[in-house]
XYZ file of C-alpha atoms in Angstrom:
538
model
C 22.829 14.335 14.992
C 22.119 10.667 15.573
C 24.889 8.383 14.428
C 22.483 5.595 13.466
C 24.887 2.983 14.778
C 23.130 -0.313 15.175
C 21.444 -0.734 18.529
C 20.517 -4.318 19.319
C 17.427 -4.689 21.480
C 15.225 -7.607 22.409
C 11.834 -7.516 24.069
C 11.864 -10.368 26.555
C 9.121 -12.897 27.029
C 6.712 -11.592 29.659
C 6.200 -14.066 32.477
C 3.384 -13.303 34.858
C 4.388 -12.807 38.490
C 2.293 -11.469 41.334
C 4.818 -9.348 43.255
C 6.023 -5.917 42.263
C 8.870 -3.711 43.424
C 10.252 -0.698 41.595
C 12.959 -1.849 39.210
C 14.055 -0.120 36.059
C 17.579 -0.645 34.624
C 20.395 -3.145 35.103
C 23.765 -3.425 33.337
C 24.939 -6.949 32.566
C 28.218 -6.190 30.760
C 30.494 -4.898 32.029
C 28.811 -6.029 35.239
C 27.255 -3.314 37.362
C 28.299 -2.646 40.933
C 26.694 -4.819 43.580
C 24.312 -7.682 43.018
C 22.715 -8.395 39.651
C 19.565 -10.381 39.017
C 17.473 -9.866 35.885
C 15.515 -13.108 36.010
C 12.427 -11.454 37.486
C 10.515 -8.233 37.189
C 10.794 -5.943 40.149
C 14.185 -7.208 41.259
C 15.675 -4.606 43.633
C 19.127 -4.957 42.039
C 17.767 -2.917 39.130
C 16.302 -0.083 41.190
C 18.799 2.629 42.134
C 17.495 6.180 42.027
C 20.219 7.929 44.050
C 22.956 9.408 41.896
C 25.496 9.054 40.713
C 25.920 5.342 41.534
C 23.076 4.289 43.803
C 25.212 4.761 46.927
C 27.340 1.744 45.994
C 31.131 1.928 46.489
C 33.666 1.438 43.714
C 34.744 -2.099 42.833
C 37.811 -3.605 41.216
C 37.569 -3.029 37.430
C 36.364 -6.113 35.621
C 37.258 -4.987 32.079
C 40.293 -3.241 30.559
C 39.829 -1.297 27.348
C 42.055 1.109 25.439
C 41.095 4.671 24.560
C 39.679 5.030 21.066
C 38.182 1.542 21.158
C 34.527 0.588 21.186
C 32.768 -1.068 24.102
C 29.308 -2.596 23.858
C 27.247 -1.849 26.968
C 24.696 -4.598 27.548
C 21.816 -3.447 29.713
C 18.199 -4.165 30.471
C 15.347 -1.705 30.783
C 13.535 -3.585 33.512
C 10.324 -1.542 33.285
C 9.308 0.941 30.614
C 8.212 4.463 31.567
C 7.606 5.912 28.114
C 6.076 9.390 28.132
C 3.986 10.184 25.039
C 4.927 13.577 23.613
C 7.990 13.871 25.851
C 9.926 10.629 25.406
C 12.828 10.003 27.776
C 16.126 8.289 27.055
C 18.931 6.005 28.176
C 22.266 7.736 28.720
C 25.831 6.368 28.987
C 28.582 8.564 30.471
C 32.101 8.217 31.919
C 34.345 9.808 34.570
C 37.712 9.053 36.233
C 37.227 7.355 39.589
C 38.555 10.455 41.353
C 35.721 12.571 39.935
C 32.901 10.023 39.969
C 31.364 11.075 43.297
C 29.807 14.180 41.744
C 26.741 13.614 39.552
C 27.651 16.609 37.390
C 31.215 15.478 36.641
C 30.328 12.704 34.212
C 30.939 13.197 30.492
C 28.007 11.956 28.413
C 29.040 9.670 25.537
C 25.805 8.319 24.079
C 22.051 8.837 24.316
C 19.377 6.387 23.121
C 15.802 7.672 23.055
C 13.040 5.566 24.593
C 10.443 3.517 22.722
C 6.752 2.813 23.353
C 5.710 -0.809 24.055
C 2.282 0.432 25.310
C 2.638 -1.143 28.743
C 5.128 -0.690 31.588
C 5.415 -4.427 32.259
C 8.043 -4.842 29.575
C 11.681 -5.915 29.862
C 13.980 -4.988 27.004
C 17.665 -5.828 26.535
C 19.811 -3.242 24.751
C 23.358 -3.406 23.406
C 24.584 0.190 23.172
C 28.002 0.904 21.592
C 30.245 3.586 23.069
C 33.776 4.786 22.236
C 36.212 5.324 25.123
C 37.566 8.882 24.812
C 41.241 9.679 25.289
C 40.446 12.975 27.029
C 37.975 13.665 29.801
C 36.411 17.118 29.761
C 36.231 18.584 33.258
C 33.583 20.995 34.515
C 35.953 23.943 34.126
C 36.337 23.103 30.421
C 39.879 21.753 30.667
C 40.808 18.300 29.383
C 42.298 15.515 31.495
C 43.866 12.389 29.954
C 41.580 9.449 30.723
C 43.571 6.569 32.194
C 43.306 3.884 34.853
C 40.290 3.168 37.053
C 37.253 4.843 35.501
C 33.506 4.693 36.066
C 30.800 4.251 33.452
C 27.384 5.465 34.534
C 24.143 4.294 32.908
C 20.975 6.301 33.511
C 17.350 6.018 32.485
C 15.793 9.491 32.329
C 12.100 8.803 31.616
C 10.814 12.420 31.565
C 7.779 10.985 33.312
C 5.908 12.828 36.053
C 6.453 11.210 39.493
C 9.342 9.065 38.215
C 12.976 9.688 39.286
C 16.147 9.203 37.257
C 17.470 5.642 37.532
C 21.201 4.891 37.882
C 23.749 2.107 37.591
C 27.570 2.306 37.660
C 30.272 -0.084 36.524
C 34.036 0.002 36.939
C 36.526 -0.373 34.080
C 40.248 0.113 33.587
C 41.202 2.491 30.755
C 44.523 1.910 28.994
C 46.207 4.615 26.953
C 46.919 4.059 23.267
C 48.700 6.089 20.611
C 46.358 5.041 17.847
C 43.958 7.642 16.445
C 40.313 6.933 15.950
C 39.001 7.833 12.510
C 35.632 9.536 12.849
C 32.924 8.531 10.415
C 31.467 11.578 8.726
C 27.690 11.477 8.288
C 25.422 13.562 6.093
C 24.723 16.960 7.578
C 21.079 17.615 8.336
C 19.237 20.485 6.700
C 19.034 23.876 8.420
C 15.258 23.425 8.277
C 13.050 20.485 7.291
C 12.291 20.223 3.592
C 8.742 19.016 2.949
C 7.711 17.559 -0.381
C 4.251 16.337 -1.363
C 3.862 14.011 -4.331
C 0.565 15.451 -5.542
C 0.062 12.901 -8.298
C 0.033 10.098 -5.672
C -2.558 11.584 -3.325
C -5.634 10.704 -5.401
C -8.769 9.982 -3.394
C -7.703 10.597 0.198
C -10.653 8.712 1.699
C -10.913 4.996 2.518
C -7.193 4.872 3.214
C -4.809 4.812 6.143
C -1.712 6.987 6.461
C 1.368 6.297 8.529
C 4.927 7.467 9.170
C 7.829 5.292 8.022
C 11.583 5.746 7.962
C 12.948 6.658 4.563
C 14.922 3.573 3.423
C 17.520 5.638 1.532
C 18.063 8.577 3.881
C 18.748 8.278 7.610
C 17.628 11.876 8.051
C 14.203 11.634 6.463
C 10.792 10.132 7.116
C 7.853 9.594 4.774
C 4.085 9.699 5.046
C 2.724 6.676 3.209
C -0.808 5.991 2.051
C -2.376 2.530 1.974
C -5.625 2.220 0.036
C -7.953 -0.091 1.993
C -9.349 -1.373 -1.313
C -5.877 -2.579 -2.321
C -5.726 -6.291 -1.525
C -1.928 -6.107 -1.389
C -1.921 -3.111 1.007
C 0.937 -1.526 -0.903
C 2.303 1.630 0.785
C 2.737 4.664 -1.472
C 4.779 7.665 -0.393
C 2.693 10.848 -0.546
C 4.891 13.141 1.585
C 8.631 13.236 2.294
C 10.031 15.095 5.293
C 13.724 15.522 4.606
C 15.719 16.460 7.704
C 13.154 14.941 10.117
C 13.676 11.787 12.207
C 11.391 9.761 14.516
C 11.483 10.613 18.215
C 11.905 6.995 19.316
C 14.907 4.651 19.239
C 17.483 7.199 18.074
C 21.129 6.653 19.063
C 23.077 9.889 19.446
C 26.843 10.287 19.719
C 26.892 13.905 18.543
C 25.302 15.514 21.593
C 25.263 18.967 20.040
C 22.641 18.066 17.473
C 19.571 15.916 18.194
C 17.830 16.698 14.935
C 14.221 17.633 14.196
C 12.093 14.968 15.843
C 8.546 13.943 14.928
C 6.797 12.433 17.957
C 5.323 8.984 18.184
C 1.743 8.636 19.386
C 0.613 12.219 18.683
C -1.524 12.538 15.544
C -4.832 14.234 14.775
C -7.247 13.912 11.837
C -9.606 16.426 10.242
C -11.758 14.045 8.236
C -13.990 16.696 6.703
C -11.119 18.762 5.249
C -8.770 15.784 4.789
C -5.963 17.064 6.996
C -3.393 15.242 9.140
C -1.614 16.879 12.084
C 1.717 15.846 13.624
C 3.851 17.091 16.538
C 7.427 18.167 15.721
C 10.338 19.380 17.848
C 12.443 21.974 16.047
C 14.863 22.447 18.968
C 17.769 20.289 17.850
C 20.118 21.416 20.621
C 18.283 20.182 23.709
C 17.171 16.570 24.080
C 14.892 17.621 26.988
C 13.136 20.395 25.076
C 9.350 20.386 24.621
C 7.975 19.944 21.073
C 7.072 23.331 19.625
C 5.714 22.824 16.102
C 2.587 21.466 14.398
C 2.947 19.937 10.922
C -0.212 20.087 8.794
C -0.596 17.759 5.813
C -3.529 18.999 3.721
C -4.454 16.192 1.329
C -7.363 18.103 -0.226
C -5.185 21.053 -1.240
C -2.080 18.857 -1.604
C -0.017 21.155 0.618
C 2.158 20.663 3.680
C 3.342 23.287 6.149
C 4.665 23.670 9.698
C 3.592 26.226 12.304
C 5.240 27.194 15.586
C 3.093 26.812 18.709
C 3.024 30.141 20.570
C 5.695 31.466 18.241
C 7.940 28.515 19.050
C 7.741 29.081 22.818
C 5.438 26.252 23.789
C 5.484 25.589 27.547
C 3.122 22.612 27.628
C 3.932 18.968 27.138
C 1.481 17.530 24.614
C 0.421 13.906 25.070
C -2.333 13.902 22.444
C -3.911 15.994 19.714
C -7.588 15.898 18.754
C -9.112 17.987 15.987
C -12.176 19.988 17.088
C -14.294 20.692 14.026
C -16.582 23.001 16.016
C -13.848 25.581 16.620
C -11.323 24.534 13.931
C -8.686 24.006 16.587
C -6.622 21.256 18.165
C -7.282 19.964 21.670
C -4.099 18.900 23.460
C -3.923 16.842 26.649
C -1.213 17.934 29.050
C 0.072 17.291 32.569
C 0.994 20.514 34.359
C 3.006 20.667 37.564
C 2.205 23.508 39.962
C 3.536 23.674 43.538
C 4.593 20.000 43.444
C 1.092 18.992 42.365
C 0.316 17.394 38.990
C -2.819 18.599 37.240
C -4.482 17.315 34.106
C -5.226 20.105 31.634
C -6.900 20.395 28.267
C -5.232 22.959 26.019
C -6.858 24.566 22.986
C -4.482 25.334 20.093
C -6.071 27.721 17.624
C -5.299 26.879 14.006
C -5.625 30.551 13.131
C -2.669 31.789 15.176
C -1.330 28.613 16.939
C -1.842 30.266 20.332
C -2.595 28.071 23.337
C -5.304 28.475 25.941
C -6.090 26.272 28.937
C -9.791 25.437 28.610
C -10.061 23.013 31.550
C -7.809 21.928 34.414
C -8.099 19.783 37.558
C -7.370 22.715 39.875
C -6.168 21.801 43.341
C -6.399 18.054 42.679
C -3.150 16.089 42.564
C -3.847 13.434 39.936
C -0.592 11.533 40.508
C 0.077 8.677 40.177
C -2.367 8.766 37.227
C 0.282 10.124 34.865
C 0.645 7.247 32.366
C -1.176 8.882 29.465
C -2.498 6.522 26.767
C -5.135 7.924 24.402
C -7.757 10.620 23.713
C -11.054 10.921 21.871
C -13.717 13.532 21.195
C -17.469 13.614 20.700
C -18.232 16.793 18.679
C -21.997 16.297 19.001
C -21.782 16.659 22.780
C -18.567 18.721 22.868
C -17.015 16.219 25.286
C -13.341 15.198 25.315
C -12.012 11.957 26.812
C -8.514 10.937 27.913
C -7.429 7.494 29.100
C -4.713 7.607 31.781
C -3.232 4.638 33.651
C -1.903 4.383 37.198
C 1.895 4.739 37.023
C 2.581 2.359 39.917
C 0.276 -0.524 38.978
C 1.839 -2.164 35.895
C 0.158 -5.505 36.612
C -3.406 -4.532 37.545
C -3.196 -1.606 35.069
C -5.733 0.459 37.006
C -6.890 3.326 34.804
C -9.197 6.329 34.691
C -11.198 8.058 31.987
C -10.930 11.850 32.178
C -14.171 13.289 30.822
C -14.062 17.007 29.989
C -17.259 18.859 29.106
C -16.124 21.793 26.988
C -19.467 23.510 27.452
C -18.919 23.805 31.202
C -15.147 23.268 31.602
C -15.878 20.520 34.140
C -13.528 17.511 34.329
C -14.703 14.195 35.789
C -12.265 11.390 36.634
C -14.004 8.044 36.160
C -12.487 4.839 37.563
C -12.320 1.976 35.052
C -12.106 -1.536 36.425
C -9.676 -3.868 34.647
C -11.148 -6.992 36.254
C -12.948 -7.805 33.000
C -11.455 -5.626 30.278
C -8.175 -3.777 29.848
C -7.452 -1.549 26.864
C -5.107 1.244 25.801
C -7.100 3.038 23.099
C -10.683 3.634 22.061
C -13.047 5.189 19.506
C -15.821 7.667 20.285
C -19.112 7.442 18.420
C -20.262 10.852 17.178
C -23.731 10.650 18.642
C -26.006 12.216 21.236
C -25.157 9.387 23.616
C -21.754 8.815 25.198
C -20.846 5.549 23.484
C -17.213 4.472 23.184
C -15.861 1.369 21.461
C -12.610 -0.435 22.158
C -10.879 -3.774 21.606
C -9.736 -5.837 24.601
C -8.090 -9.247 25.146
C -9.877 -9.514 28.512
C -8.830 -8.597 32.028
C -5.444 -7.244 33.092
C -4.370 -10.756 34.122
C -5.658 -12.190 30.814
C -3.418 -9.747 28.941
C -0.185 -11.380 30.138
C 2.083 -12.732 28.875
C 2.213 -10.465 25.827
C 2.959 -13.248 23.352
C -0.020 -15.297 24.539
C -2.826 -15.575 21.969
C -6.290 -14.452 23.015
C -9.725 -14.080 21.507
C -10.224 -10.305 21.479
C -13.539 -8.610 22.200
C -15.151 -5.480 20.819
C -16.305 -3.761 23.992
C -18.805 -0.920 24.280
C -18.318 1.660 27.033
C -21.414 3.577 28.038
C -20.504 6.728 29.936
C -23.163 8.058 32.263
C -22.102 11.038 34.330
C -19.353 9.797 36.645
C -19.546 6.100 35.778
C -18.919 3.799 32.820
C -20.562 0.468 32.032
C -18.545 -1.938 29.882
C -20.419 -4.420 27.685
C -18.877 -6.998 25.346
C -20.543 -6.634 21.942
C -18.659 -8.888 19.556
C -15.687 -11.236 19.432
C -12.787 -11.140 17.004
C -12.748 -14.836 16.282
C -9.117 -15.111 15.175
C -6.763 -15.301 18.201
C -4.129 -12.571 18.413
C -1.256 -11.738 20.741
C -1.826 -9.590 23.830
C -0.307 -6.485 22.241
C -2.296 -3.534 23.584
C -1.305 -1.104 20.832
C -2.588 -1.237 17.278
C -5.104 1.579 17.360
C -5.554 3.650 14.225
C -6.407 7.292 14.840
C -9.907 7.991 13.528
C -10.176 4.266 12.792
C -13.942 4.296 13.345
C -16.280 5.514 10.635
C -20.061 5.172 10.554
C -19.964 1.448 9.895
C -16.719 -0.179 10.920
C -13.407 0.016 12.782
C -10.004 -0.756 11.302
C -7.444 -1.980 13.816
C -4.011 -3.587 13.854
C -3.538 -6.864 15.679
C -0.358 -8.904 16.093
C -0.370 -12.544 15.024
C 1.655 -15.383 16.534
C 4.693 -14.361 14.453
C 4.606 -10.724 15.526
C 3.237 -9.503 12.182
C 0.904 -6.486 12.062
C -2.433 -7.716 10.707
C -4.996 -5.153 9.553
C -8.614 -6.048 10.288
C -11.929 -4.356 9.619
C -14.784 -5.078 12.053
C -18.390 -4.045 11.403
C -19.663 -2.347 14.551
C -23.258 -3.534 14.111
C -23.058 -7.047 12.714
C -19.639 -8.003 14.085
C -18.582 -9.198 10.631
C -14.808 -9.336 10.405
C -12.626 -8.902 7.347
C -8.909 -9.520 7.251
C -7.412 -6.847 5.016
C -3.873 -8.262 5.115
C -0.405 -7.864 6.628
C 1.386 -4.535 6.706
C 4.571 -4.669 4.646
C 6.453 -2.026 6.595
C 6.688 -0.773 10.164
C 4.532 2.337 10.545
C 3.713 4.647 13.411
C 1.144 7.417 13.925
C -1.288 5.531 11.707
C -4.498 7.424 10.920
C -7.581 6.877 8.761
C -9.426 9.250 6.451
């Protein structure tokens, strides 16, 4: 399972530039082969998609290290290609120089799962520790002593439609040593997750937000915490423990035979009427590339928690969002399906009676790429219309995006272009009404939203969908300036009167605000005391 060694990462200040070229990972130490320039976005020295080493020849080793010793790989993720519901990863591997020409010869040492900064235009520096092995395992299963000129390969495998695998290689000299490395023994994970609900803490489930946090005492557990919105201190109270479950993001693995049970960031649904929360879980601990196959249901009304396998555990669809459909008591899942080298957007119905899947709408014969950067979904039960927001994968600056509007009565999908010349956003809230009204928060245009740390006056924007077009109207202003962080949405954050939303202040703190949708009156509820993800409101 994950070793939980410390991974140092820094999100760099975002400087606005007008040019763009594909660029995705660079290795600063030990220095990668060829040129290296990480001072700008889009620098071609960080874009090498041909394996195993970007067609660059071997160089004289710049570092000598003995077997059994640790080496800190310093690298930069030059652009982020996070895939909601199917997060990719950074991978560090090694091979003797003589075997480094074959992509399949490398021995993987460490994997670090990706994280979600909400926008591609993000540069992040990572320091990833590895241990130099004394033996190199060859493809035939035999072991070869590792010594002399060796090659370390760094890869970014984004698991993102239309994106390749990105490579860098660096040359080191491996010295033999007689010392033995003492392996640290970590707690063994459970054979299955152990769920525990603290019934006495549930109380009134309404007027509260719920989020996932790491358990501070157990590396192999996460908690569902409740924050009462009437509590001026916003104290989090644990209502559910999931022992044996870890977050999908930011996990460092050195034991590559066990990736644990992973709960996915960004995929949460709410049944407000019956007070239920739904989460996406991957119970395949052996394959880091496996598709999540389990739905976890937290029933706060009955104070129960249970997990159910999708299609008997044989789910074949990536799931980028979940929306509860109260009309059919089912979950609606957004998915990207590849058929004959064409990417199609599909809406999948997951019955809560038997957890079977059924495609209810699909963009047949239409290649939607490069609109594969999935962001958010919403649903209007009064009209039986589902919405998904998907961004153009190759436009990280202009952030061109489309709204996929699916009429469940007819199965028709419309792809509506959304201009970012005035407003850019990454999430939204659908009013349950007979008109197609959608509300969202925006810092302004795509250009206004950079750099990320810049403070802006945010706007509450109303989107009026009308057939195949959307009008965007600014309704109110959030008068306190906040950073240009495009995340912060709370699932089901809109009720009949107000929206609760997380903003980031000048110090990077998560500030919870409530905004009245009619009067525009704003109320600061306070700062969150702990990092939470998959935040939802009941």
